[in-house]
Coordinates of C-alpha atoms and ligand atoms in Angstrom, one line a residue:
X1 CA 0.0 0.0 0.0
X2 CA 1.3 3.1 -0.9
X3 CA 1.7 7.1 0.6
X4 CA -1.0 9.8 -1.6
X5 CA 2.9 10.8 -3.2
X6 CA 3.7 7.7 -4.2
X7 CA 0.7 7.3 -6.8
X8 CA 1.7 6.6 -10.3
X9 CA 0.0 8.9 -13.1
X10 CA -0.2 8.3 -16.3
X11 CA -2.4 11.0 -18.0
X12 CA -2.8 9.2 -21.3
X13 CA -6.3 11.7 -21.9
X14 CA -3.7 14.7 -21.4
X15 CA -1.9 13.4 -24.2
X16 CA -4.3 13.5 -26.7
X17 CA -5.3 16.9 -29.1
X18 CA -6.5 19.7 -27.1
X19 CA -9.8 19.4 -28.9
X20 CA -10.6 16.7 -26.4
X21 CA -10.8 18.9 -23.2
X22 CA -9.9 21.9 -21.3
X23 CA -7.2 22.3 -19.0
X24 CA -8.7 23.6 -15.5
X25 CA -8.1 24.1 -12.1
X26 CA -10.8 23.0 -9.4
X27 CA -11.7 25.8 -7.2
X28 CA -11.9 24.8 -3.7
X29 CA -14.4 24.1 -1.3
X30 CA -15.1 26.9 1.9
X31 CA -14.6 24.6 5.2
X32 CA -14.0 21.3 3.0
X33 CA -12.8 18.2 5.3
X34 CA -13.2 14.4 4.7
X35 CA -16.7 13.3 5.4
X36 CA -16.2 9.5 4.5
X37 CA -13.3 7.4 3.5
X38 CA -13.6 4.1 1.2
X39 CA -11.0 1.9 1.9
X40 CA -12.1 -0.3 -0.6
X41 CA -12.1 2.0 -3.5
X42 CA -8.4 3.6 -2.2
X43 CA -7.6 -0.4 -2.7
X44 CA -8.1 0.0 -6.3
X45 CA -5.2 2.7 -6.1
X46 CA -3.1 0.7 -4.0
X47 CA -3.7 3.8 -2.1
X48 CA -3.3 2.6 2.1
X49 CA -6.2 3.6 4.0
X50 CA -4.7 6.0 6.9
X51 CA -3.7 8.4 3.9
X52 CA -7.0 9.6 4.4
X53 CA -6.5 11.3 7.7
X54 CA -3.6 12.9 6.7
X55 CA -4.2 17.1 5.7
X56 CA -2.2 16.6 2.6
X57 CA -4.9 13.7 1.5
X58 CA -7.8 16.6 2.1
X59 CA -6.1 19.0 0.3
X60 CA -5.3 17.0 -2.9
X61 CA -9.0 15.9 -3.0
X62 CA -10.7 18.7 -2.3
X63 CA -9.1 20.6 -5.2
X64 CA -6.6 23.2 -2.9
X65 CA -3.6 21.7 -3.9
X66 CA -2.4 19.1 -6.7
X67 CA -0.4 16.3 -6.1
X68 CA 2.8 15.9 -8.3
X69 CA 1.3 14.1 -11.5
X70 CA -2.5 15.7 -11.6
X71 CA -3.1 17.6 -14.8
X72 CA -6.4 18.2 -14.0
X73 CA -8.8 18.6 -17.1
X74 CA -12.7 18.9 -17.9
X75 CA -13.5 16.4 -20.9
X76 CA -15.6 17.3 -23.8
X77 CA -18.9 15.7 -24.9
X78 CA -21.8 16.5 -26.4
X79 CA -25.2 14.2 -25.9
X80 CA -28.6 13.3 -26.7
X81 CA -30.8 14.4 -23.6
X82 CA -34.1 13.2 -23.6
X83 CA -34.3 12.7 -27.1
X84 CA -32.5 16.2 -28.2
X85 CA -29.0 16.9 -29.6
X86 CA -27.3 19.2 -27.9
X87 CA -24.1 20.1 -29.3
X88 CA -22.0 21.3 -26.6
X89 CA -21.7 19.4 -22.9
X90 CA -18.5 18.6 -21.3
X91 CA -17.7 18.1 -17.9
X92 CA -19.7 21.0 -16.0
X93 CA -18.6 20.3 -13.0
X94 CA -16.4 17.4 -12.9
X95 CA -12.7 17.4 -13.4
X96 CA -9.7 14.3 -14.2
X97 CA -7.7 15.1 -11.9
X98 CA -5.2 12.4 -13.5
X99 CA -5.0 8.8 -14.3
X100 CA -3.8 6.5 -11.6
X101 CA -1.6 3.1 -12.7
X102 CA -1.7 1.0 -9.8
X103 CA 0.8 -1.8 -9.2
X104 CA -1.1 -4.6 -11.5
X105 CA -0.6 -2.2 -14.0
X106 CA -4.5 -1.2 -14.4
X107 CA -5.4 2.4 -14.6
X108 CA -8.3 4.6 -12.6
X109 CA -9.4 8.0 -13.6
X110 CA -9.2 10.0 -10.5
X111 CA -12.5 12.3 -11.2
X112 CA -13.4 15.3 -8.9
X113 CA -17.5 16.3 -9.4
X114 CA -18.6 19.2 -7.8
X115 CA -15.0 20.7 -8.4
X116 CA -16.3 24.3 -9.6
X117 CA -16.7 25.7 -12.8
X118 CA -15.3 24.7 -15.6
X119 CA -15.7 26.0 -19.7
X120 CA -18.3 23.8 -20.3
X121 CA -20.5 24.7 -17.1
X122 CA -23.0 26.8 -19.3
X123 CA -24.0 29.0 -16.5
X124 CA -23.8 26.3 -13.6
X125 CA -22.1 27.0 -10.6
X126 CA -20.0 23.6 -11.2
X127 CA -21.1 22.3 -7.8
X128 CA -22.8 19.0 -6.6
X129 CA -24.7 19.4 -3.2
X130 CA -24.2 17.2 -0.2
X131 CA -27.3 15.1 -0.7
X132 CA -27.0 13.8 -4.6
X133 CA -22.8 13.2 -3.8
X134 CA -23.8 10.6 -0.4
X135 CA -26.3 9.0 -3.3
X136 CA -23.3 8.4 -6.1
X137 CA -21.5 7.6 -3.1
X138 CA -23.4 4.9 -1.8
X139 CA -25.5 3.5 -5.0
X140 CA -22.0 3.2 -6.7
X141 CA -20.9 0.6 -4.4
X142 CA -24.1 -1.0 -3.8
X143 CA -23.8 -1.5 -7.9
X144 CA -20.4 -2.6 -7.1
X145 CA -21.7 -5.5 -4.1
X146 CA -24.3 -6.5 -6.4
X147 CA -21.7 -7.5 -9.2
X148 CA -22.8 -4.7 -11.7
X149 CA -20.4 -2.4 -13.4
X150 CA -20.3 0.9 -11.9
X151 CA -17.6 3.8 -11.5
X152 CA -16.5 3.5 -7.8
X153 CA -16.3 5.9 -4.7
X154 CA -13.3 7.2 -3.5
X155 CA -14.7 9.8 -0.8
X156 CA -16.8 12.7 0.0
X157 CA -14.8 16.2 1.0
X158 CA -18.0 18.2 3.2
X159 CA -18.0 21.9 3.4
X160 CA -19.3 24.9 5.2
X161 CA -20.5 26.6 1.5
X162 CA -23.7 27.2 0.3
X163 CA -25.2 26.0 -3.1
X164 CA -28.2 27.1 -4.2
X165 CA -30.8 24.0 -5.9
X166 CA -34.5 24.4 -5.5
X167 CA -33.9 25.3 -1.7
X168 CA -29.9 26.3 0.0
X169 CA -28.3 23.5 0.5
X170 CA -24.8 22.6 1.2
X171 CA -21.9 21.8 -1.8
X172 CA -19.8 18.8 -1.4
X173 CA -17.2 16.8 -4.0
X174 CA -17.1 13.3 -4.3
X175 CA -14.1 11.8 -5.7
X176 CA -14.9 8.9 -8.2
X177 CA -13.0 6.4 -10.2
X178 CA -13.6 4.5 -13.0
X179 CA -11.0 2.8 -15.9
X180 CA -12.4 5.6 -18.3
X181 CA -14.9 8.5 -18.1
X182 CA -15.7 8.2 -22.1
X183 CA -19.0 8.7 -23.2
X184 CA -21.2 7.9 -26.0
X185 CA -21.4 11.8 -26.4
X186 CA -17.5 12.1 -26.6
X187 CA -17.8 10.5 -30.2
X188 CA -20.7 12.3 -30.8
X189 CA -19.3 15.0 -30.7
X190 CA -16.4 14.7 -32.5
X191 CA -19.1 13.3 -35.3
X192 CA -21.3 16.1 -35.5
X193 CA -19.1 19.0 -35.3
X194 CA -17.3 16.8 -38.6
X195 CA -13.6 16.4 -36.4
X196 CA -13.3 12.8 -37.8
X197 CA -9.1 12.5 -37.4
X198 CA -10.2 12.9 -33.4
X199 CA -12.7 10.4 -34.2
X200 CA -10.8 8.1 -35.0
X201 CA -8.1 9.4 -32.3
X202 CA -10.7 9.1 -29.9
X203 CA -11.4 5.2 -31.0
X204 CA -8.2 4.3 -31.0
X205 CA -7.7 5.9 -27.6
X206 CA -10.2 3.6 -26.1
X207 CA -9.1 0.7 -28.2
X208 CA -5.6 0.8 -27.0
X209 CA -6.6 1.6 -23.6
X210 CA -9.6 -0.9 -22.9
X211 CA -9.8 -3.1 -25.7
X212 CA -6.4 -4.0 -26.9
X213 CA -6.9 -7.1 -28.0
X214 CA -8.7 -5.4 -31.0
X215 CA -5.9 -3.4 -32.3
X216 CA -4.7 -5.6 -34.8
X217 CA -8.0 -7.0 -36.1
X218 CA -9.6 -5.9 -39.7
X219 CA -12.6 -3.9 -38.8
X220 CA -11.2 -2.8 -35.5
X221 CA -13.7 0.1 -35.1
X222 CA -17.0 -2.2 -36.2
X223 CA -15.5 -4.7 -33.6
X224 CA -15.2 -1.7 -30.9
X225 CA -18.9 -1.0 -31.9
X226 CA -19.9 -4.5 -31.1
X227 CA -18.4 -4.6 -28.2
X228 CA -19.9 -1.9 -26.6
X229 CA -23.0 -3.2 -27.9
X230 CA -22.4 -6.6 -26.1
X231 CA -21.1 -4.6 -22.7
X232 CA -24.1 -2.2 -23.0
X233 CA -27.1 -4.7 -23.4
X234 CA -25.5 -6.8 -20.3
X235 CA -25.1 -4.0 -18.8
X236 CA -29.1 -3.0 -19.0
X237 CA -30.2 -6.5 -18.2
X238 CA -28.5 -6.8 -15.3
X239 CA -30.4 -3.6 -14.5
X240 CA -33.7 -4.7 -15.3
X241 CA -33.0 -7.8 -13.4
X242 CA -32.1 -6.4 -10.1
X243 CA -34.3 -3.4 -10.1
X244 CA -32.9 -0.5 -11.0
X245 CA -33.9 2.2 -12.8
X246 CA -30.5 5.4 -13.9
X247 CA -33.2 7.9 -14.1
X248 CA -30.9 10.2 -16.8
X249 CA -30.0 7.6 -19.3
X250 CA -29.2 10.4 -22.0
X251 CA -26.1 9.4 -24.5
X252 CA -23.7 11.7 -22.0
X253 CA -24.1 9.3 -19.3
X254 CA -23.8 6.4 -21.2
X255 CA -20.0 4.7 -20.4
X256 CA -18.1 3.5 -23.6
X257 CA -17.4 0.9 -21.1
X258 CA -20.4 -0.4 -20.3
X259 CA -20.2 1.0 -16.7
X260 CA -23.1 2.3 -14.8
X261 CA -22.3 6.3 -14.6
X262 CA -23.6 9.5 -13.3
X263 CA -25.9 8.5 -10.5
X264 CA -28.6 11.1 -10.3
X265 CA -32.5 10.5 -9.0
X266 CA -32.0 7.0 -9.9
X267 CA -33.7 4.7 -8.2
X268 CA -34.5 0.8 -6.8
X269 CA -38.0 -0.8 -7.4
X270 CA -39.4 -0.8 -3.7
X271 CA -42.6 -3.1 -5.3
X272 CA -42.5 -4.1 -8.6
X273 CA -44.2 -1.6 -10.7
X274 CA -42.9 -2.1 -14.8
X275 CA -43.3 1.9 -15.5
X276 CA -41.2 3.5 -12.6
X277 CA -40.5 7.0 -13.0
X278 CA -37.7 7.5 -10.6
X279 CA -37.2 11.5 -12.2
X280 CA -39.9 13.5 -10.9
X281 CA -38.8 15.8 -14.2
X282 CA -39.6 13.2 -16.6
X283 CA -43.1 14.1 -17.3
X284 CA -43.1 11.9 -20.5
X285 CA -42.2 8.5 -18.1
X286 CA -38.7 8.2 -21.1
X287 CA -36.7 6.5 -19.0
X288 CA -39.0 4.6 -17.2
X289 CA -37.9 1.3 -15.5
X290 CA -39.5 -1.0 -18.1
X291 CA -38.0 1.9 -21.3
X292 CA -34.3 1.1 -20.2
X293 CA -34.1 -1.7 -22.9
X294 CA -35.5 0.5 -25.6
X295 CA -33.3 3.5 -24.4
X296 CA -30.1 1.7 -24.4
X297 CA -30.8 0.5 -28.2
X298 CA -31.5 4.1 -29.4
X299 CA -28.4 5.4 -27.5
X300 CA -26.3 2.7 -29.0
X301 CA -27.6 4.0 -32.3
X302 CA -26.7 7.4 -31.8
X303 CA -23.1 5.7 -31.1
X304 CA -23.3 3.7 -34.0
X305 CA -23.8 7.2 -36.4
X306 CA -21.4 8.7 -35.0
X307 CA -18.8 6.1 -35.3
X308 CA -20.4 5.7 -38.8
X309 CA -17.0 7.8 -40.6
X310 CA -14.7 4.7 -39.2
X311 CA -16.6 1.7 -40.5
X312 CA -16.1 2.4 -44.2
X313 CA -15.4 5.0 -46.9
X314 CA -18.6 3.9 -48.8
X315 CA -21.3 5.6 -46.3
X316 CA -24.1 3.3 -47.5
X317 CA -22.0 0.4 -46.4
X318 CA -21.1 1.7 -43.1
X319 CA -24.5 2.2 -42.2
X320 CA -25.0 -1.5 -43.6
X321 CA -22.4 -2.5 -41.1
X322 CA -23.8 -0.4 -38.1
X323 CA -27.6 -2.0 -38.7
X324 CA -26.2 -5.7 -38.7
X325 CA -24.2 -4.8 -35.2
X326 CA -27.5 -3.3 -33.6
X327 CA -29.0 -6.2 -34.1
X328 CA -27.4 -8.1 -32.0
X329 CA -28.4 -5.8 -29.0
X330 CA -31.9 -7.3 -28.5
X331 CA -30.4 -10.4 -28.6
X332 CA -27.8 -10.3 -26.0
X333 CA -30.1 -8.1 -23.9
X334 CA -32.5 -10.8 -23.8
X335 CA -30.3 -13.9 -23.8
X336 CA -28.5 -11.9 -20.7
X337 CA -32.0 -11.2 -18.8
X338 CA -33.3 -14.5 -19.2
X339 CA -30.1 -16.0 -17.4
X340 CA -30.3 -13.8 -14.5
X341 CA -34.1 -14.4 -14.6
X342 CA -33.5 -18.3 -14.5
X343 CA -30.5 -17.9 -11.8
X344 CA -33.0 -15.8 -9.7
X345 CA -35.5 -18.6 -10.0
X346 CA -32.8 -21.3 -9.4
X347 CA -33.3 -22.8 -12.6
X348 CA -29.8 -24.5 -13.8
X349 CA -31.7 -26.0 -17.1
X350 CA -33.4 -24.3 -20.0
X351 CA -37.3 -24.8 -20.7
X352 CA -39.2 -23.8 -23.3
X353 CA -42.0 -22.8 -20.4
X354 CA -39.4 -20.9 -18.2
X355 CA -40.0 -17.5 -19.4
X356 CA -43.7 -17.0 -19.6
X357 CA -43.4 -18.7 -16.1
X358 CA -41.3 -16.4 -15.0
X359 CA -43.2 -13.3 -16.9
X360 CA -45.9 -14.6 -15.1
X361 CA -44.5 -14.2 -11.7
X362 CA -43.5 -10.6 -12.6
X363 CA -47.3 -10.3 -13.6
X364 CA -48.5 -11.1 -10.3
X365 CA -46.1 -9.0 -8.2
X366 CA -47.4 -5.9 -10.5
X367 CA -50.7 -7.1 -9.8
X368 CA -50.3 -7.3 -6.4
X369 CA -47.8 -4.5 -5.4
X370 CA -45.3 -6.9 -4.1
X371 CA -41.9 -5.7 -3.2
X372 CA -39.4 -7.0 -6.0
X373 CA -36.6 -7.8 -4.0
X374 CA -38.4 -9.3 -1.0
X375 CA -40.9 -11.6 -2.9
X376 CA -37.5 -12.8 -4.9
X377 CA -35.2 -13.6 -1.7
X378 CA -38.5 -15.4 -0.1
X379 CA -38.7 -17.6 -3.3
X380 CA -35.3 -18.6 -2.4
X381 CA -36.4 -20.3 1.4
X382 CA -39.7 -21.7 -0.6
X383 CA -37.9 -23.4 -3.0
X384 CA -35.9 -25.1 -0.1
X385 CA -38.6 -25.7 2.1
X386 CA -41.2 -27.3 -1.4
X387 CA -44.7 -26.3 -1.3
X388 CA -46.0 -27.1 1.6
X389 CA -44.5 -24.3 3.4
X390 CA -45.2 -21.5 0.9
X391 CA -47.0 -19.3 3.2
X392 CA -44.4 -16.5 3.5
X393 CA -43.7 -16.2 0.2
X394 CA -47.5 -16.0 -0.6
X395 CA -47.7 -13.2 1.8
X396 CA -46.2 -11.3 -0.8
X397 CA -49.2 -11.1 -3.1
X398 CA -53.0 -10.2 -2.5
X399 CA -54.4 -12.8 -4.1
X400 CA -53.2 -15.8 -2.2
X401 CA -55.3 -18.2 -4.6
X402 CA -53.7 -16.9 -7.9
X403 CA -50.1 -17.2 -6.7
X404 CA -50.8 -20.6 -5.4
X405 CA -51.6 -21.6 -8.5
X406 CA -48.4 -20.4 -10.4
X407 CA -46.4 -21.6 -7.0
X408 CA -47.6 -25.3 -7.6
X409 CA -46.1 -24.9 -11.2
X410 CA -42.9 -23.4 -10.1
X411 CA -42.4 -26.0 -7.5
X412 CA -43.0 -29.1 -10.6
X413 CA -40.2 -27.0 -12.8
X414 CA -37.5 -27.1 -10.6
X415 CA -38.6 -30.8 -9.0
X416 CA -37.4 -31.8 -12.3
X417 CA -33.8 -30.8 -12.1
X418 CA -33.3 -32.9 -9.0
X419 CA -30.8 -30.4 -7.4
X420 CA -30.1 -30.5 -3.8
X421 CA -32.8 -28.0 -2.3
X422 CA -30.1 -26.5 0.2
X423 CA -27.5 -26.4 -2.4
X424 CA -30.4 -24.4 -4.6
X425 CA -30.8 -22.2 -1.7
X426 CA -27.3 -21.3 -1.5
X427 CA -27.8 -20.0 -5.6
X428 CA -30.5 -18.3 -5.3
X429 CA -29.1 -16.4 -2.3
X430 CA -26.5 -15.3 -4.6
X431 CA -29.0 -14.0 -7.2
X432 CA -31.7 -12.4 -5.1
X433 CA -30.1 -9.6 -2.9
X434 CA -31.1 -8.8 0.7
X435 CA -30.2 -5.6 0.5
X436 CA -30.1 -3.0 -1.8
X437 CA -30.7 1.0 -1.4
X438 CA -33.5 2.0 -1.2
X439 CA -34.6 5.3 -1.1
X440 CA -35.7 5.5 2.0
X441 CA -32.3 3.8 3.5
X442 CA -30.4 6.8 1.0
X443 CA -32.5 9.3 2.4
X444 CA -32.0 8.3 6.2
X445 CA -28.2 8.7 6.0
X446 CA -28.4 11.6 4.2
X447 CA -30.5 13.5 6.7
X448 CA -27.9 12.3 9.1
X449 CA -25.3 14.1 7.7
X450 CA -26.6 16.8 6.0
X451 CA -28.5 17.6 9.5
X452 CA -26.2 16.6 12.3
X453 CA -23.0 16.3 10.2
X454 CA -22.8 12.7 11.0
X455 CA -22.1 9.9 8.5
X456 CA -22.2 7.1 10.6
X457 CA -25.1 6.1 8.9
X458 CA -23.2 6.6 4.9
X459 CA -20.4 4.1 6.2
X460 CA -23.0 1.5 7.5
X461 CA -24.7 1.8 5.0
X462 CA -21.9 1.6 2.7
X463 CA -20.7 -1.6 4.4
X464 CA -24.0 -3.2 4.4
X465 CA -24.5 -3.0 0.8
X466 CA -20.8 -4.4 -0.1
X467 CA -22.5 -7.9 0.5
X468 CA -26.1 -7.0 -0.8
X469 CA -26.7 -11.0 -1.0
X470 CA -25.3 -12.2 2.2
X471 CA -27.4 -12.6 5.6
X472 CA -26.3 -9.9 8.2
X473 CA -27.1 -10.8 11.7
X474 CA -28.8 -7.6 13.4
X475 CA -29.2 -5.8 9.8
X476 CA -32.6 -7.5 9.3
X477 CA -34.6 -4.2 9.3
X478 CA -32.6 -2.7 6.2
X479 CA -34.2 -5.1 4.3
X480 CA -37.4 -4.0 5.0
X481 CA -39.8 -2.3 2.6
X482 CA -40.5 1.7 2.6
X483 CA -42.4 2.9 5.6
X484 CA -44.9 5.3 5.1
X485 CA -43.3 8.4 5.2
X486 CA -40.9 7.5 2.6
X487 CA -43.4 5.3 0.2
X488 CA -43.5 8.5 -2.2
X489 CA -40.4 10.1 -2.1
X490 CA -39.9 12.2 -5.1
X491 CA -36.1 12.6 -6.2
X492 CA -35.1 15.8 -7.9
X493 CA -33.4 16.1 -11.0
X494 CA -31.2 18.9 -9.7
X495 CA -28.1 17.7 -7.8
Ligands
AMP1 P1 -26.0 15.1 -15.7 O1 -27.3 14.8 -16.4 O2 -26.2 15.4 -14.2 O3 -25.0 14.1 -15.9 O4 -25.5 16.6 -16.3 C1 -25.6 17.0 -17.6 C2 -24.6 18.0 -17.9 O5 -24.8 19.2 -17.1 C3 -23.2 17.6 -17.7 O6 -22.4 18.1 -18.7 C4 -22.9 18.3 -16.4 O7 -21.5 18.5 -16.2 C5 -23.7 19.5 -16.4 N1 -24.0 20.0 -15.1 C6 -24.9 19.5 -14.2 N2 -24.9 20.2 -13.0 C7 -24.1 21.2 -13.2 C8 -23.7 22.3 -12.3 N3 -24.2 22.5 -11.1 N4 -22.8 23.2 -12.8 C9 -22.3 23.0 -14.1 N5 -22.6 22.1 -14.9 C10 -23.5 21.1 -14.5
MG2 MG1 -23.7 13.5 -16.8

């Protein structure tokens, strides 16, 4: 484990044109000290975790001073949001501090939001508030415990300022890593604006860094757009499989990694209801739980025309070439769902019957309001204890007599795979998570800190949801549903 000076950088971004970014200081923080310290995350770095008391460790993340090595930088990117070009995004209020190469020779961005301004903050203030930074905080490494790709969560840095959302609140930073902060919109942007030599710099940026195995083949940028194709739709299935809905899934927040990015009023299913809005600003219900699917194709298809220039001189071929790669998105998005679906039923076999059974489950828990995650971790104790003690899974549902019926069907499927019932047990623990945060958890820490300046609650929190599948003696109420006061918590767009 290393001392904060002893981190390796290696700003490959930095290197490339100056087309790709601004160069810009972070402006501190008024009153900034460490509110919470992942020693996980600082693992990543090979960073050792009692860097983070020292006051060199606050400075360096909160923007006051840099350590040898940053070249800190606001990327540019342009996007579809909600549905609408627009031209000109960048990092508003986020900054690369530098590129980290830890001893196994991978490499994490080192990214401050809520750094301050930056060129591309059109009129923002370049700050993230205290609430929204403990939610990327948290739901980046509940993504993480649950086995989804996610950028990670280094810390938060508090402060005394004032920043000014619907009502005063107070401005934080969270510092965030990921292998690469490259977005749909980066290539979008070199695209529309007609830049096609950083196009293709940009591709072979990400090829060399992420996907070198692809450097030497023919067609190296079709088989970049398939990749993130593949990454992409595995990525949204294991969303729609656990429950979670991104809430701003415009093409600027889409990772070129296939990593979930830019938490904002995302949010969990408490019960299973297909059209979630989690964005009280989406009127229209676009990226609604059950739209994700849809969204991620038309995203990938605002990739795939942008990347159109580097799949053949002969534009009507190219476009032949883009079409045949979106097609495999359904595909895989499907193939991947139904073998999450299947694990969280403890299914090891394939049926033809297996996914209108399963569809029909998911018809009965929208029928009946039943909490997603519950009514799936109770399926795993009745399909150790068989039929005949399917009582508390029922509870889940209204209509007892309906679900009994599908139960007694569920029970005959997976009679037939003769697999040890404990040993199926164990499986399904492992695909149906205890835990996961839910708003009302979120909110509880946050009024914690945000109140009474205590994050006691963030870390718990935080360690709780690092083993979302696992039994935790004396945790048992965090996996209960919403209480009242929360069931209709609204999250705001503004963060
Ligand atoms: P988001 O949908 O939150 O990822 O943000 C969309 C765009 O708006 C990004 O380019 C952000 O950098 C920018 N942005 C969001 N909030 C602010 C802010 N407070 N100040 C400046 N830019 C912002
Ligand atoms: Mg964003």
């Amino acid at each position: 484990m290393k001392a904060l000076e002893a981190l390796e950088f290696d700003n490959r971004y930095a290197r490339l044109p100056q087309a790709f970014f601004k160069q810009t200081a972070p402006t501190p923080l008024h009153g900034a000290f460490v509110a919470t310290f992942n020693a996980d995350a600082a693992a990543l770095l090979d960073l050792a975790p009692d860097e983070s008391v020292r006051a060199e460790f606050l400075a360096c993340m909160s923007g006051q001073r840099l350590l040898p090595g940053m070249e800190p930088l606001a990327m540019c990117y342009a996007g579809h949001q909600f549905g609408t070009y627009v031209a000109r995004l960048g990092d508003g209020r986020a900054l690369l501090l530098g590129q980290v190469r830890n001893d196994a020779g991978q490499s994490w961005d080192l990214h401050l939001k809520g750094g301050g301004p930056t060129p591309y903050s059109r009129g923002g203030d370049g700050r993230a508030v205290l609430r929204s930074t403990i939610r990327e905080y948290l739901c980046s490494e509940a993504m993480h415990g649950l086995g989804i790709a996610s950028s990670r969560a280094l810390c938060i840095i508090g402060s005394d300022e004032e920043v000014y959302r619907e009502q005063i609140e107070t401005g934080a930073m969270l510092v965030r890593l990921a292998p690469s902060h490259v977005r749909f919109g980066s290539f979008e942007y070199f695209y529309h604006t007609e830049q096609f030599d950083h196009l293709q710099r940009l591709a072979d940026h990400v090829i060399d860094d992420h996907f070198p195995q692809l450097q030497s083949r023919q067609g190296k940028y079709l088989a970049l757009l398939g990749e993130v194709i593949r990454r992409t739709a595995a990525l949204i299935a294991h969303w729609q499989a656990v429950g979670f809905a991104h809430g701003v899934l415009n093409t600027d927040n889409m990772s070129i990694l296939g990593l979930t990015l830019d938490y904002g009023p995302f949010g969990f299913l408490d019960r299973y209801q297909p059209g979630f809005v989690c964005n009280h600003s989406d009127h229209q219900g676009r990226y609604a739980f059950d739209q994700q699917p849809n969204v991620g194709l038309f995203n990938l298809s605002c990739l795939a025309q942008a990347m159109l220039p580097l799949l053949s001189d002969e534009p009507a071929h190219a476009v032949e070439q883009a079409k045949d790669q979106l097609q495999t998105y359904e595909t895989t998005l499907a193939d991947e769902y139904a073998q999450l679906m299947r694990a969280k039923l403890g299914l090891q076999s394939s049926e033809s019957g297996d996914q209108a059974l399963c569809a029909e489950l998911l018809q009965h828990m929208a029928d009946d309001d039943a909490d997603y995650t519950l009514t799936f971790r109770a399926l795993a104790e009745l399909s150790a204890a068989g039929e005949s003690s399917a009582a508390p899974f029922c509870e889940h549902f209204r209509r007892h007599d309906a679900i009994h019926g599908w139960t007694r069907r569920y029970v005959e499927r997976f009679r037939r795979e003769n697999a040890d019932p404990t040993e199926r047990r164990a499986r399904m623990q492992c695909a149906n998570p205890k835990y996961i945060l839910r708003n009302h958890l979120a909110e509880t820490a946050i009024r914690a800190a945000v109140d009474h300046g205590d994050f006691s609650e963030v870390e718990r929190l935080r360690a709780l949801l690092t083993r979302p599948y696992d039994e935790q003696p004396g945790m048992q109420h965090y996996a209960a549903p919403p209480p009242d006061w929360a069931r209709h918590i609204a999250v705001s767009c503004s963060s």
